[in-house]
Amino acid sequence: MEEYEHYGLSTKCVLTLIHELKNNGYLLTTDNFYTSPEVAEILLKYKTDVIGTVRGNRKGLPAEFKTLKLKKGEIKAFQKDKIMVLQWRDKKTLTMLSTIHNAELVSVESRKSTTKQKPKVVVDYNRSMGGVDKSDQCLSYYPSTRSRQRKYYKKIFRHLLDQAVWNAFVLYKKNGGDLTHVAFRMKLIERLCEEGRGLPSSKVPKSIENVARLTGRHFPSLVTSTGNKKYSARKCAVCCSKTNGNGKRVRRETRFECEVCNVGLCAAPCFQIYHTQSVF
């Protein structure tokens, strides 16, 4: 929007997205790319509060944050009007900004059934953003994006693909599924390949080829002889699609073919398999 064009990218994104929600008393939760003292000051003018992680080198933060060395469990906080910023050391140093919190600590139960002290701003942030951070973490395990991919639209497409797969897995688990994330992805890949939507491997699209060979009338016939050979042969499409114990492709020739599909096939059982099974 034109009224926000003079702001930086992250600030402009926030203001554009909440434009219709201004002056309604909402609380906005942001990650460290979007959080800054500048954003907080602007949102407060629009009666909108904000809570989020913030990068320690953001303009407007106390200079002390850049060199501060905290021990585990230590906290350092600064307050300016409604804007509070703090650093807290857990496994690593976390910098937070909030317009509704102070440096209050609360007791929380850890995974080992022990109690530890955490800043309330951290607890509330995790409660609000936990699902998003969990999603980002899981997407990072099996990314389809490539670090050297230069085309931005390809990055967007791959990210949307990853997000769609993760969303499908969440729904699967919600409905009682027992597969792990990686097992679910493998099953999905297998199913897509069965449906003929995998990588193209022939001149004719696989889905079209499947329709042709699995329908209609097909009869075996002898391979037409060529040259001086008494008998001609072709590679069997079914046999040659398999591998032996060494992982190498099986090579087997046959005197029979399907003239309609233009492939060599052993009379039995390959001819029947080829024309009745989508995957063999």
PDB file of C-alpha atoms in Angstrom:
ATOM      1  CA  MET A   1       0.000   0.000   0.000  1.00  0.00           C
ATOM      2  CA  GLU A   2       1.262   3.459  -0.897  1.00  0.00           C
ATOM      3  CA  GLU A   3       1.058   4.894   2.618  1.00  0.00           C
ATOM      4  CA  TYR A   4       3.597   2.296   3.821  1.00  0.00           C
ATOM      5  CA  GLU A   5       6.025   2.439   0.896  1.00  0.00           C
ATOM      6  CA  HIS A   6       8.596   4.542   2.783  1.00  0.00           C
ATOM      7  CA  TYR A   7       9.094   1.815   5.416  1.00  0.00           C
ATOM      8  CA  GLY A   8      11.521  -1.092   5.189  1.00  0.00           C
ATOM      9  CA  LEU A   9      10.376  -4.480   3.873  1.00  0.00           C
ATOM     10  CA  SER A  10       9.599  -6.173   7.199  1.00  0.00           C
ATOM     11  CA  THR A  11       7.761  -3.156   8.640  1.00  0.00           C
ATOM     12  CA  LYS A  12       5.836  -2.643   5.399  1.00  0.00           C
ATOM     13  CA  CYS A  13       4.719  -6.296   5.371  1.00  0.00           C
ATOM     14  CA  VAL A  14       3.371  -6.091   8.922  1.00  0.00           C
ATOM     15  CA  LEU A  15       1.500  -2.827   8.388  1.00  0.00           C
ATOM     16  CA  THR A  16       0.013  -3.974   5.085  1.00  0.00           C
ATOM     17  CA  LEU A  17      -1.249  -7.270   6.498  1.00  0.00           C
ATOM     18  CA  ILE A  18      -2.885  -5.724   9.583  1.00  0.00           C
ATOM     19  CA  HIS A  19      -4.234  -2.661   7.777  1.00  0.00           C
ATOM     20  CA  GLU A  20      -7.889  -3.722   8.075  1.00  0.00           C
ATOM     21  CA  LEU A  21      -7.439  -4.721  11.743  1.00  0.00           C
ATOM     22  CA  LYS A  22      -5.978  -1.486  13.091  1.00  0.00           C
ATOM     23  CA  ASN A  23      -7.535   0.338  16.063  1.00  0.00           C
ATOM     24  CA  ASN A  24      -9.371  -2.764  17.290  1.00  0.00           C
ATOM     25  CA  GLY A  25      -7.127  -3.663  20.237  1.00  0.00           C
ATOM     26  CA  TYR A  26      -5.618  -6.817  18.713  1.00  0.00           C
ATOM     27  CA  LEU A  27      -2.395  -8.498  19.863  1.00  0.00           C
ATOM     28  CA  LEU A  28       0.001  -9.397  17.042  1.00  0.00           C
ATOM     29  CA  THR A  29       2.607 -12.158  17.405  1.00  0.00           C
ATOM     30  CA  THR A  30       5.630 -11.987  15.092  1.00  0.00           C
ATOM     31  CA  ASP A  31       8.927 -13.775  14.543  1.00  0.00           C
ATOM     32  CA  ASN A  32      12.342 -12.121  14.516  1.00  0.00           C
ATOM     33  CA  PHE A  33      12.210 -11.047  10.853  1.00  0.00           C
ATOM     34  CA  TYR A  34       9.251  -8.746  11.475  1.00  0.00           C
ATOM     35  CA  THR A  35       9.761  -7.639  15.101  1.00  0.00           C
ATOM     36  CA  SER A  36      11.472  -4.314  15.803  1.00  0.00           C
ATOM     37  CA  PRO A  37      11.081  -1.278  18.091  1.00  0.00           C
ATOM     38  CA  GLU A  38       9.940   0.673  15.015  1.00  0.00           C
ATOM     39  CA  VAL A  39       7.073  -1.746  14.347  1.00  0.00           C
ATOM     40  CA  ALA A  40       6.082  -1.710  18.027  1.00  0.00           C
ATOM     41  CA  GLU A  41       5.916   2.099  18.157  1.00  0.00           C
ATOM     42  CA  ILE A  42       3.815   2.297  14.990  1.00  0.00           C
ATOM     43  CA  LEU A  43       1.410  -0.447  16.099  1.00  0.00           C
ATOM     44  CA  LEU A  44       0.863   1.225  19.464  1.00  0.00           C
ATOM     45  CA  LYS A  45      -0.352   4.321  17.613  1.00  0.00           C
ATOM     46  CA  TYR A  46      -2.943   2.055  15.979  1.00  0.00           C
ATOM     47  CA  LYS A  47      -4.013   0.574  19.359  1.00  0.00           C
ATOM     48  CA  THR A  48      -2.393  -2.748  18.471  1.00  0.00           C
ATOM     49  CA  ASP A  49      -0.001  -4.606  20.791  1.00  0.00           C
ATOM     50  CA  VAL A  50       2.831  -6.860  19.670  1.00  0.00           C
ATOM     51  CA  ILE A  51       4.913  -9.684  21.093  1.00  0.00           C
ATOM     52  CA  GLY A  52       7.738 -11.462  19.312  1.00  0.00           C
ATOM     53  CA  THR A  53      11.311 -12.617  19.108  1.00  0.00           C
ATOM     54  CA  VAL A  54      13.678  -9.958  17.847  1.00  0.00           C
ATOM     55  CA  ARG A  55      17.168  -9.986  16.367  1.00  0.00           C
ATOM     56  CA  GLY A  56      19.749  -8.639  18.802  1.00  0.00           C
ATOM     57  CA  ASN A  57      21.198  -6.205  16.266  1.00  0.00           C
ATOM     58  CA  ARG A  58      17.913  -4.472  15.394  1.00  0.00           C
ATOM     59  CA  LYS A  59      18.032  -0.696  15.212  1.00  0.00           C
ATOM     60  CA  GLY A  60      16.570   0.849  18.359  1.00  0.00           C
ATOM     61  CA  LEU A  61      17.564  -1.957  20.751  1.00  0.00           C
ATOM     62  CA  PRO A  62      19.954  -1.239  23.643  1.00  0.00           C
ATOM     63  CA  ALA A  63      23.568  -1.357  22.419  1.00  0.00           C
ATOM     64  CA  GLU A  64      24.345  -3.571  25.409  1.00  0.00           C
ATOM     65  CA  PHE A  65      22.462  -6.459  23.792  1.00  0.00           C
ATOM     66  CA  LYS A  66      25.156  -6.819  21.130  1.00  0.00           C
ATOM     67  CA  THR A  67      27.887  -7.675  23.662  1.00  0.00           C
ATOM     68  CA  LEU A  68      25.898  -9.028  26.605  1.00  0.00           C
ATOM     69  CA  LYS A  69      27.114 -12.408  27.907  1.00  0.00           C
ATOM     70  CA  LEU A  70      24.482 -14.095  30.042  1.00  0.00           C
ATOM     71  CA  LYS A  71      24.756 -17.308  32.024  1.00  0.00           C
ATOM     72  CA  LYS A  72      22.012 -19.916  31.740  1.00  0.00           C
ATOM     73  CA  GLY A  73      18.865 -18.686  33.465  1.00  0.00           C
ATOM     74  CA  GLU A  74      19.983 -15.053  33.638  1.00  0.00           C
ATOM     75  CA  ILE A  75      17.800 -12.252  32.297  1.00  0.00           C
ATOM     76  CA  LYS A  76      18.382  -8.628  31.317  1.00  0.00           C
ATOM     77  CA  ALA A  77      15.461  -6.312  30.526  1.00  0.00           C
ATOM     78  CA  PHE A  78      14.853  -2.703  29.482  1.00  0.00           C
ATOM     79  CA  GLN A  79      11.590  -0.774  29.465  1.00  0.00           C
ATOM     80  CA  LYS A  80      10.623   2.342  27.482  1.00  0.00           C
ATOM     81  CA  ASP A  81       7.032   3.418  27.958  1.00  0.00           C
ATOM     82  CA  LYS A  82       4.983   0.339  26.933  1.00  0.00           C
ATOM     83  CA  ILE A  83       7.803  -1.332  25.000  1.00  0.00           C
ATOM     84  CA  MET A  84       9.796  -3.930  26.937  1.00  0.00           C
ATOM     85  CA  VAL A  85      12.822  -5.769  25.515  1.00  0.00           C
ATOM     86  CA  LEU A  86      14.731  -8.510  27.280  1.00  0.00           C
ATOM     87  CA  GLN A  87      17.402 -11.117  26.765  1.00  0.00           C
ATOM     88  CA  TRP A  88      17.185 -14.479  28.488  1.00  0.00           C
ATOM     89  CA  ARG A  89      19.682 -17.305  28.374  1.00  0.00           C
ATOM     90  CA  ASP A  90      18.415 -20.880  28.160  1.00  0.00           C
ATOM     91  CA  LYS A  91      20.185 -23.276  25.786  1.00  0.00           C
ATOM     92  CA  LYS A  92      20.933 -20.164  23.756  1.00  0.00           C
ATOM     93  CA  THR A  93      20.305 -16.459  24.146  1.00  0.00           C
ATOM     94  CA  LEU A  94      16.769 -15.377  23.277  1.00  0.00           C
ATOM     95  CA  THR A  95      15.822 -11.739  22.674  1.00  0.00           C
ATOM     96  CA  MET A  96      12.160 -10.750  23.076  1.00  0.00           C
ATOM     97  CA  LEU A  97      10.067  -7.614  22.589  1.00  0.00           C
ATOM     98  CA  SER A  98       6.599  -6.997  23.985  1.00  0.00           C
ATOM     99  CA  THR A  99       4.200  -4.124  24.569  1.00  0.00           C
ATOM    100  CA  ILE A 100       2.125  -6.005  27.177  1.00  0.00           C
ATOM    101  CA  HIS A 101       4.773  -7.687  29.374  1.00  0.00           C
ATOM    102  CA  ASN A 102       7.395  -6.832  31.937  1.00  0.00           C
ATOM    103  CA  ALA A 103      10.340  -8.976  33.089  1.00  0.00           C
ATOM    104  CA  GLU A 104       8.112 -11.214  35.243  1.00  0.00           C
ATOM    105  CA  LEU A 105       9.243 -14.836  35.683  1.00  0.00           C
ATOM    106  CA  VAL A 106       6.838 -17.778  35.974  1.00  0.00           C
ATOM    107  CA  SER A 107       7.349 -21.413  36.940  1.00  0.00           C
ATOM    108  CA  VAL A 108       6.857 -24.006  34.205  1.00  0.00           C
ATOM    109  CA  GLU A 109       7.199 -27.778  34.213  1.00  0.00           C
ATOM    110  CA  SER A 110       9.890 -29.179  31.921  1.00  0.00           C
ATOM    111  CA  ARG A 111       9.849 -32.509  30.072  1.00  0.00           C
ATOM    112  CA  LYS A 112      11.807 -34.119  32.904  1.00  0.00           C
ATOM    113  CA  SER A 113       9.007 -33.244  35.356  1.00  0.00           C
ATOM    114  CA  THR A 114      11.158 -30.574  36.984  1.00  0.00           C
ATOM    115  CA  THR A 115      10.186 -26.947  37.509  1.00  0.00           C
ATOM    116  CA  LYS A 116      12.130 -24.071  35.968  1.00  0.00           C
ATOM    117  CA  GLN A 117      11.739 -20.313  35.785  1.00  0.00           C
ATOM    118  CA  LYS A 118      10.951 -18.663  32.456  1.00  0.00           C
ATOM    119  CA  PRO A 119      10.058 -15.101  31.478  1.00  0.00           C
ATOM    120  CA  LYS A 120       6.275 -14.863  31.081  1.00  0.00           C
ATOM    121  CA  VAL A 121       6.788 -13.194  27.702  1.00  0.00           C
ATOM    122  CA  VAL A 122       8.548 -16.362  26.468  1.00  0.00           C
ATOM    123  CA  VAL A 123       5.785 -18.636  27.786  1.00  0.00           C
ATOM    124  CA  ASP A 124       3.051 -16.551  26.142  1.00  0.00           C
ATOM    125  CA  TYR A 125       4.981 -16.324  22.874  1.00  0.00           C
ATOM    126  CA  ASN A 126       5.454 -20.101  22.727  1.00  0.00           C
ATOM    127  CA  ARG A 127       1.764 -20.618  23.435  1.00  0.00           C
ATOM    128  CA  SER A 128       0.847 -18.320  20.554  1.00  0.00           C
ATOM    129  CA  MET A 129       3.526 -19.217  18.007  1.00  0.00           C
ATOM    130  CA  GLY A 130       4.260 -22.810  18.987  1.00  0.00           C
ATOM    131  CA  GLY A 131       2.354 -24.280  16.034  1.00  0.00           C
ATOM    132  CA  VAL A 132       4.109 -22.048  13.509  1.00  0.00           C
ATOM    133  CA  ASP A 133       7.576 -22.742  14.929  1.00  0.00           C
ATOM    134  CA  LYS A 134       6.815 -26.476  15.051  1.00  0.00           C
ATOM    135  CA  SER A 135       5.752 -26.391  11.413  1.00  0.00           C
ATOM    136  CA  ASP A 136       8.908 -24.503  10.375  1.00  0.00           C
ATOM    137  CA  GLN A 137      11.044 -26.988  12.287  1.00  0.00           C
ATOM    138  CA  CYS A 138       9.418 -30.019  10.658  1.00  0.00           C
ATOM    139  CA  LEU A 139       9.607 -28.466   7.178  1.00  0.00           C
ATOM    140  CA  SER A 140      13.356 -28.101   7.674  1.00  0.00           C
ATOM    141  CA  TYR A 141      13.793 -31.879   8.120  1.00  0.00           C
ATOM    142  CA  TYR A 142      12.915 -32.857   4.525  1.00  0.00           C
ATOM    143  CA  PRO A 143      13.048 -29.665   2.435  1.00  0.00           C
ATOM    144  CA  SER A 144      12.433 -29.829  -1.304  1.00  0.00           C
ATOM    145  CA  THR A 145      13.884 -26.327  -1.704  1.00  0.00           C
ATOM    146  CA  ARG A 146      17.426 -25.995  -3.001  1.00  0.00           C
ATOM    147  CA  SER A 147      19.900 -23.577  -1.427  1.00  0.00           C
ATOM    148  CA  ARG A 148      21.258 -22.630  -4.855  1.00  0.00           C
ATOM    149  CA  GLN A 149      17.841 -22.188  -6.441  1.00  0.00           C
ATOM    150  CA  ARG A 150      17.814 -18.678  -7.917  1.00  0.00           C
ATOM    151  CA  LYS A 151      14.312 -18.524  -9.381  1.00  0.00           C
ATOM    152  CA  TYR A 152      12.154 -17.089  -6.593  1.00  0.00           C
ATOM    153  CA  TYR A 153       8.929 -18.588  -7.960  1.00  0.00           C
ATOM    154  CA  LYS A 154      10.457 -22.072  -7.830  1.00  0.00           C
ATOM    155  CA  LYS A 155      11.351 -21.507  -4.177  1.00  0.00           C
ATOM    156  CA  ILE A 156       7.784 -20.417  -3.483  1.00  0.00           C
ATOM    157  CA  PHE A 157       6.372 -23.463  -5.276  1.00  0.00           C
ATOM    158  CA  ARG A 158       8.649 -25.878  -3.420  1.00  0.00           C
ATOM    159  CA  HIS A 159       7.817 -24.263  -0.079  1.00  0.00           C
ATOM    160  CA  LEU A 160       4.079 -24.532  -0.770  1.00  0.00           C
ATOM    161  CA  LEU A 161       4.585 -28.174  -1.729  1.00  0.00           C
ATOM    162  CA  ASP A 162       6.425 -28.861   1.547  1.00  0.00           C
ATOM    163  CA  GLN A 163       3.718 -27.053   3.502  1.00  0.00           C
ATOM    164  CA  ALA A 164       0.952 -29.032   1.769  1.00  0.00           C
ATOM    165  CA  VAL A 165       2.653 -32.335   2.648  1.00  0.00           C
ATOM    166  CA  TRP A 166       3.101 -31.267   6.270  1.00  0.00           C
ATOM    167  CA  ASN A 167      -0.540 -30.137   6.516  1.00  0.00           C
ATOM    168  CA  ALA A 168      -1.633 -33.500   5.107  1.00  0.00           C
ATOM    169  CA  PHE A 169       0.464 -35.296   7.735  1.00  0.00           C
ATOM    170  CA  VAL A 170      -1.071 -33.204  10.537  1.00  0.00           C
ATOM    171  CA  LEU A 171      -4.584 -34.125   9.340  1.00  0.00           C
ATOM    172  CA  TYR A 172      -3.529 -37.770   9.028  1.00  0.00           C
ATOM    173  CA  LYS A 173      -2.326 -37.859  12.657  1.00  0.00           C
ATOM    174  CA  LYS A 174      -5.410 -35.971  13.827  1.00  0.00           C
ATOM    175  CA  ASN A 175      -7.560 -38.760  12.372  1.00  0.00           C
ATOM    176  CA  GLY A 176      -5.678 -41.513  14.190  1.00  0.00           C
ATOM    177  CA  GLY A 177      -2.840 -42.312  11.767  1.00  0.00           C
ATOM    178  CA  ASP A 178       0.150 -44.135  13.264  1.00  0.00           C
ATOM    179  CA  LEU A 179       2.856 -43.598  10.620  1.00  0.00           C
ATOM    180  CA  THR A 180       5.885 -41.449  11.388  1.00  0.00           C
ATOM    181  CA  HIS A 181       6.526 -38.292   9.372  1.00  0.00           C
ATOM    182  CA  VAL A 182       9.130 -39.926   7.119  1.00  0.00           C
ATOM    183  CA  ALA A 183       7.022 -43.093   6.666  1.00  0.00           C
ATOM    184  CA  PHE A 184       4.035 -40.938   5.704  1.00  0.00           C
ATOM    185  CA  ARG A 185       6.112 -39.105   3.090  1.00  0.00           C
ATOM    186  CA  MET A 186       7.351 -42.394   1.612  1.00  0.00           C
ATOM    187  CA  LYS A 187       3.795 -43.737   1.378  1.00  0.00           C
ATOM    188  CA  LEU A 188       2.732 -40.519  -0.316  1.00  0.00           C
ATOM    189  CA  ILE A 189       5.535 -40.809  -2.866  1.00  0.00           C
ATOM    190  CA  GLU A 190       4.638 -44.443  -3.590  1.00  0.00           C
ATOM    191  CA  ARG A 191       0.973 -43.553  -4.070  1.00  0.00           C
ATOM    192  CA  LEU A 192       1.743 -40.673  -6.430  1.00  0.00           C
ATOM    193  CA  CYS A 193       3.972 -42.955  -8.489  1.00  0.00           C
ATOM    194  CA  GLU A 194       1.196 -45.561  -8.651  1.00  0.00           C
ATOM    195  CA  GLU A 195      -1.174 -42.915  -9.962  1.00  0.00           C
ATOM    196  CA  GLY A 196       1.236 -42.137 -12.796  1.00  0.00           C
ATOM    197  CA  ARG A 197       2.152 -38.693 -11.505  1.00  0.00           C
ATOM    198  CA  GLY A 198       5.825 -39.391 -10.966  1.00  0.00           C
ATOM    199  CA  LEU A 199       8.732 -38.288 -13.121  1.00  0.00           C
ATOM    200  CA  PRO A 200       8.067 -38.738 -16.864  1.00  0.00           C
ATOM    201  CA  SER A 201       9.987 -41.708 -18.228  1.00  0.00           C
ATOM    202  CA  SER A 202       8.609 -42.125 -21.746  1.00  0.00           C
ATOM    203  CA  LYS A 203       7.400 -40.116 -24.717  1.00  0.00           C
ATOM    204  CA  VAL A 204       3.801 -40.852 -23.787  1.00  0.00           C
ATOM    205  CA  PRO A 205       2.703 -39.452 -20.389  1.00  0.00           C
ATOM    206  CA  LYS A 206       2.436 -42.330 -17.919  1.00  0.00           C
ATOM    207  CA  SER A 207      -1.166 -41.607 -17.007  1.00  0.00           C
ATOM    208  CA  ILE A 208      -2.212 -41.694 -20.681  1.00  0.00           C
ATOM    209  CA  GLU A 209      -0.162 -44.840 -21.295  1.00  0.00           C
ATOM    210  CA  ASN A 210      -1.868 -46.570 -18.347  1.00  0.00           C
ATOM    211  CA  VAL A 211      -5.322 -45.783 -19.713  1.00  0.00           C
ATOM    212  CA  ALA A 212      -4.383 -47.173 -23.128  1.00  0.00           C
ATOM    213  CA  ARG A 213      -2.844 -50.432 -21.961  1.00  0.00           C
ATOM    214  CA  LEU A 214      -5.389 -51.164 -19.224  1.00  0.00           C
ATOM    215  CA  THR A 215      -8.420 -50.717 -21.486  1.00  0.00           C
ATOM    216  CA  GLY A 216      -9.479 -51.985 -24.887  1.00  0.00           C
ATOM    217  CA  ARG A 217      -8.782 -55.328 -26.583  1.00  0.00           C
ATOM    218  CA  HIS A 218      -5.212 -56.650 -26.692  1.00  0.00           C
ATOM    219  CA  PHE A 219      -3.964 -59.888 -28.235  1.00  0.00           C
ATOM    220  CA  PRO A 220      -0.458 -61.370 -28.370  1.00  0.00           C
ATOM    221  CA  SER A 221       1.166 -61.748 -31.774  1.00  0.00           C
ATOM    222  CA  LEU A 222       4.541 -62.899 -33.053  1.00  0.00           C
ATOM    223  CA  VAL A 223       7.161 -60.220 -33.500  1.00  0.00           C
ATOM    224  CA  THR A 224       7.468 -59.427 -37.196  1.00  0.00           C
ATOM    225  CA  SER A 225      10.681 -60.945 -38.565  1.00  0.00           C
ATOM    226  CA  THR A 226      13.246 -58.592 -40.057  1.00  0.00           C
ATOM    227  CA  GLY A 227      16.168 -59.201 -42.382  1.00  0.00           C
ATOM    228  CA  ASN A 228      17.440 -62.744 -42.744  1.00  0.00           C
ATOM    229  CA  LYS A 229      16.448 -63.798 -39.225  1.00  0.00           C
ATOM    230  CA  LYS A 230      13.986 -66.666 -39.065  1.00  0.00           C
ATOM    231  CA  TYR A 231      12.690 -65.431 -35.729  1.00  0.00           C
ATOM    232  CA  SER A 232      12.783 -61.879 -34.381  1.00  0.00           C
ATOM    233  CA  ALA A 233      12.561 -60.924 -30.700  1.00  0.00           C
ATOM    234  CA  ARG A 234      11.998 -57.865 -28.542  1.00  0.00           C
ATOM    235  CA  LYS A 235      12.758 -57.050 -24.915  1.00  0.00           C
ATOM    236  CA  CYS A 236       9.873 -57.922 -22.582  1.00  0.00           C
ATOM    237  CA  ALA A 237       8.567 -54.701 -20.998  1.00  0.00           C
ATOM    238  CA  VAL A 238       7.545 -56.463 -17.770  1.00  0.00           C
ATOM    239  CA  CYS A 239      10.656 -58.587 -17.262  1.00  0.00           C
ATOM    240  CA  CYS A 240      12.996 -55.707 -18.083  1.00  0.00           C
ATOM    241  CA  SER A 241      11.293 -53.429 -15.552  1.00  0.00           C
ATOM    242  CA  LYS A 242      12.651 -55.598 -12.732  1.00  0.00           C
ATOM    243  CA  THR A 243      16.120 -55.903 -11.184  1.00  0.00           C
ATOM    244  CA  ASN A 244      18.116 -58.960 -10.175  1.00  0.00           C
ATOM    245  CA  GLY A 245      19.844 -59.662  -6.873  1.00  0.00           C
ATOM    246  CA  ASN A 246      22.750 -57.410  -7.842  1.00  0.00           C
ATOM    247  CA  GLY A 247      20.476 -54.445  -8.488  1.00  0.00           C
ATOM    248  CA  LYS A 248      20.959 -54.620 -12.262  1.00  0.00           C
ATOM    249  CA  ARG A 249      18.134 -54.532 -14.785  1.00  0.00           C
ATOM    250  CA  VAL A 250      16.904 -57.918 -16.001  1.00  0.00           C
ATOM    251  CA  ARG A 251      17.286 -58.386 -19.756  1.00  0.00           C
ATOM    252  CA  ARG A 252      14.921 -60.915 -21.305  1.00  0.00           C
ATOM    253  CA  GLU A 253      13.723 -61.162 -24.885  1.00  0.00           C
ATOM    254  CA  THR A 254      10.497 -62.619 -26.215  1.00  0.00           C
ATOM    255  CA  ARG A 255       9.058 -63.564 -29.610  1.00  0.00           C
ATOM    256  CA  PHE A 256       5.682 -62.079 -28.691  1.00  0.00           C
ATOM    257  CA  GLU A 257       4.422 -58.507 -28.649  1.00  0.00           C
ATOM    258  CA  CYS A 258       1.273 -56.406 -28.324  1.00  0.00           C
ATOM    259  CA  GLU A 259       0.775 -54.583 -31.615  1.00  0.00           C
ATOM    260  CA  VAL A 260      -1.633 -52.080 -30.049  1.00  0.00           C
ATOM    261  CA  CYS A 261       0.805 -51.016 -27.292  1.00  0.00           C
ATOM    262  CA  ASN A 262       3.895 -51.615 -29.454  1.00  0.00           C
ATOM    263  CA  VAL A 263       5.832 -53.435 -26.710  1.00  0.00           C
ATOM    264  CA  GLY A 264       7.419 -56.856 -26.435  1.00  0.00           C
ATOM    265  CA  LEU A 265       5.804 -59.150 -23.848  1.00  0.00           C
ATOM    266  CA  CYS A 266       6.227 -62.763 -22.801  1.00  0.00           C
ATOM    267  CA  ALA A 267       3.048 -64.673 -23.697  1.00  0.00           C
ATOM    268  CA  ALA A 268       2.566 -65.697 -20.074  1.00  0.00           C
ATOM    269  CA  PRO A 269       2.298 -64.245 -17.537  1.00  0.00           C
ATOM    270  CA  CYS A 270       3.732 -60.878 -18.653  1.00  0.00           C
ATOM    271  CA  PHE A 271       1.078 -60.164 -21.313  1.00  0.00           C
ATOM    272  CA  GLN A 272      -1.706 -60.429 -18.748  1.00  0.00           C
ATOM    273  CA  ILE A 273       0.269 -58.500 -16.078  1.00  0.00           C
ATOM    274  CA  TYR A 274       1.013 -55.608 -18.437  1.00  0.00           C
ATOM    275  CA  HIS A 275      -2.635 -55.171 -19.407  1.00  0.00           C
ATOM    276  CA  THR A 276      -4.202 -55.573 -15.946  1.00  0.00           C
ATOM    277  CA  GLN A 277      -1.812 -53.944 -13.446  1.00  0.00           C
ATOM    278  CA  SER A 278      -1.007 -50.227 -13.306  1.00  0.00           C
ATOM    279  CA  VAL A 279       2.248 -50.969 -11.436  1.00  0.00           C
ATOM    280  CA  PHE A 280       4.276 -54.120 -11.977  1.00  0.00           C
TER     281      PHE A 280
END
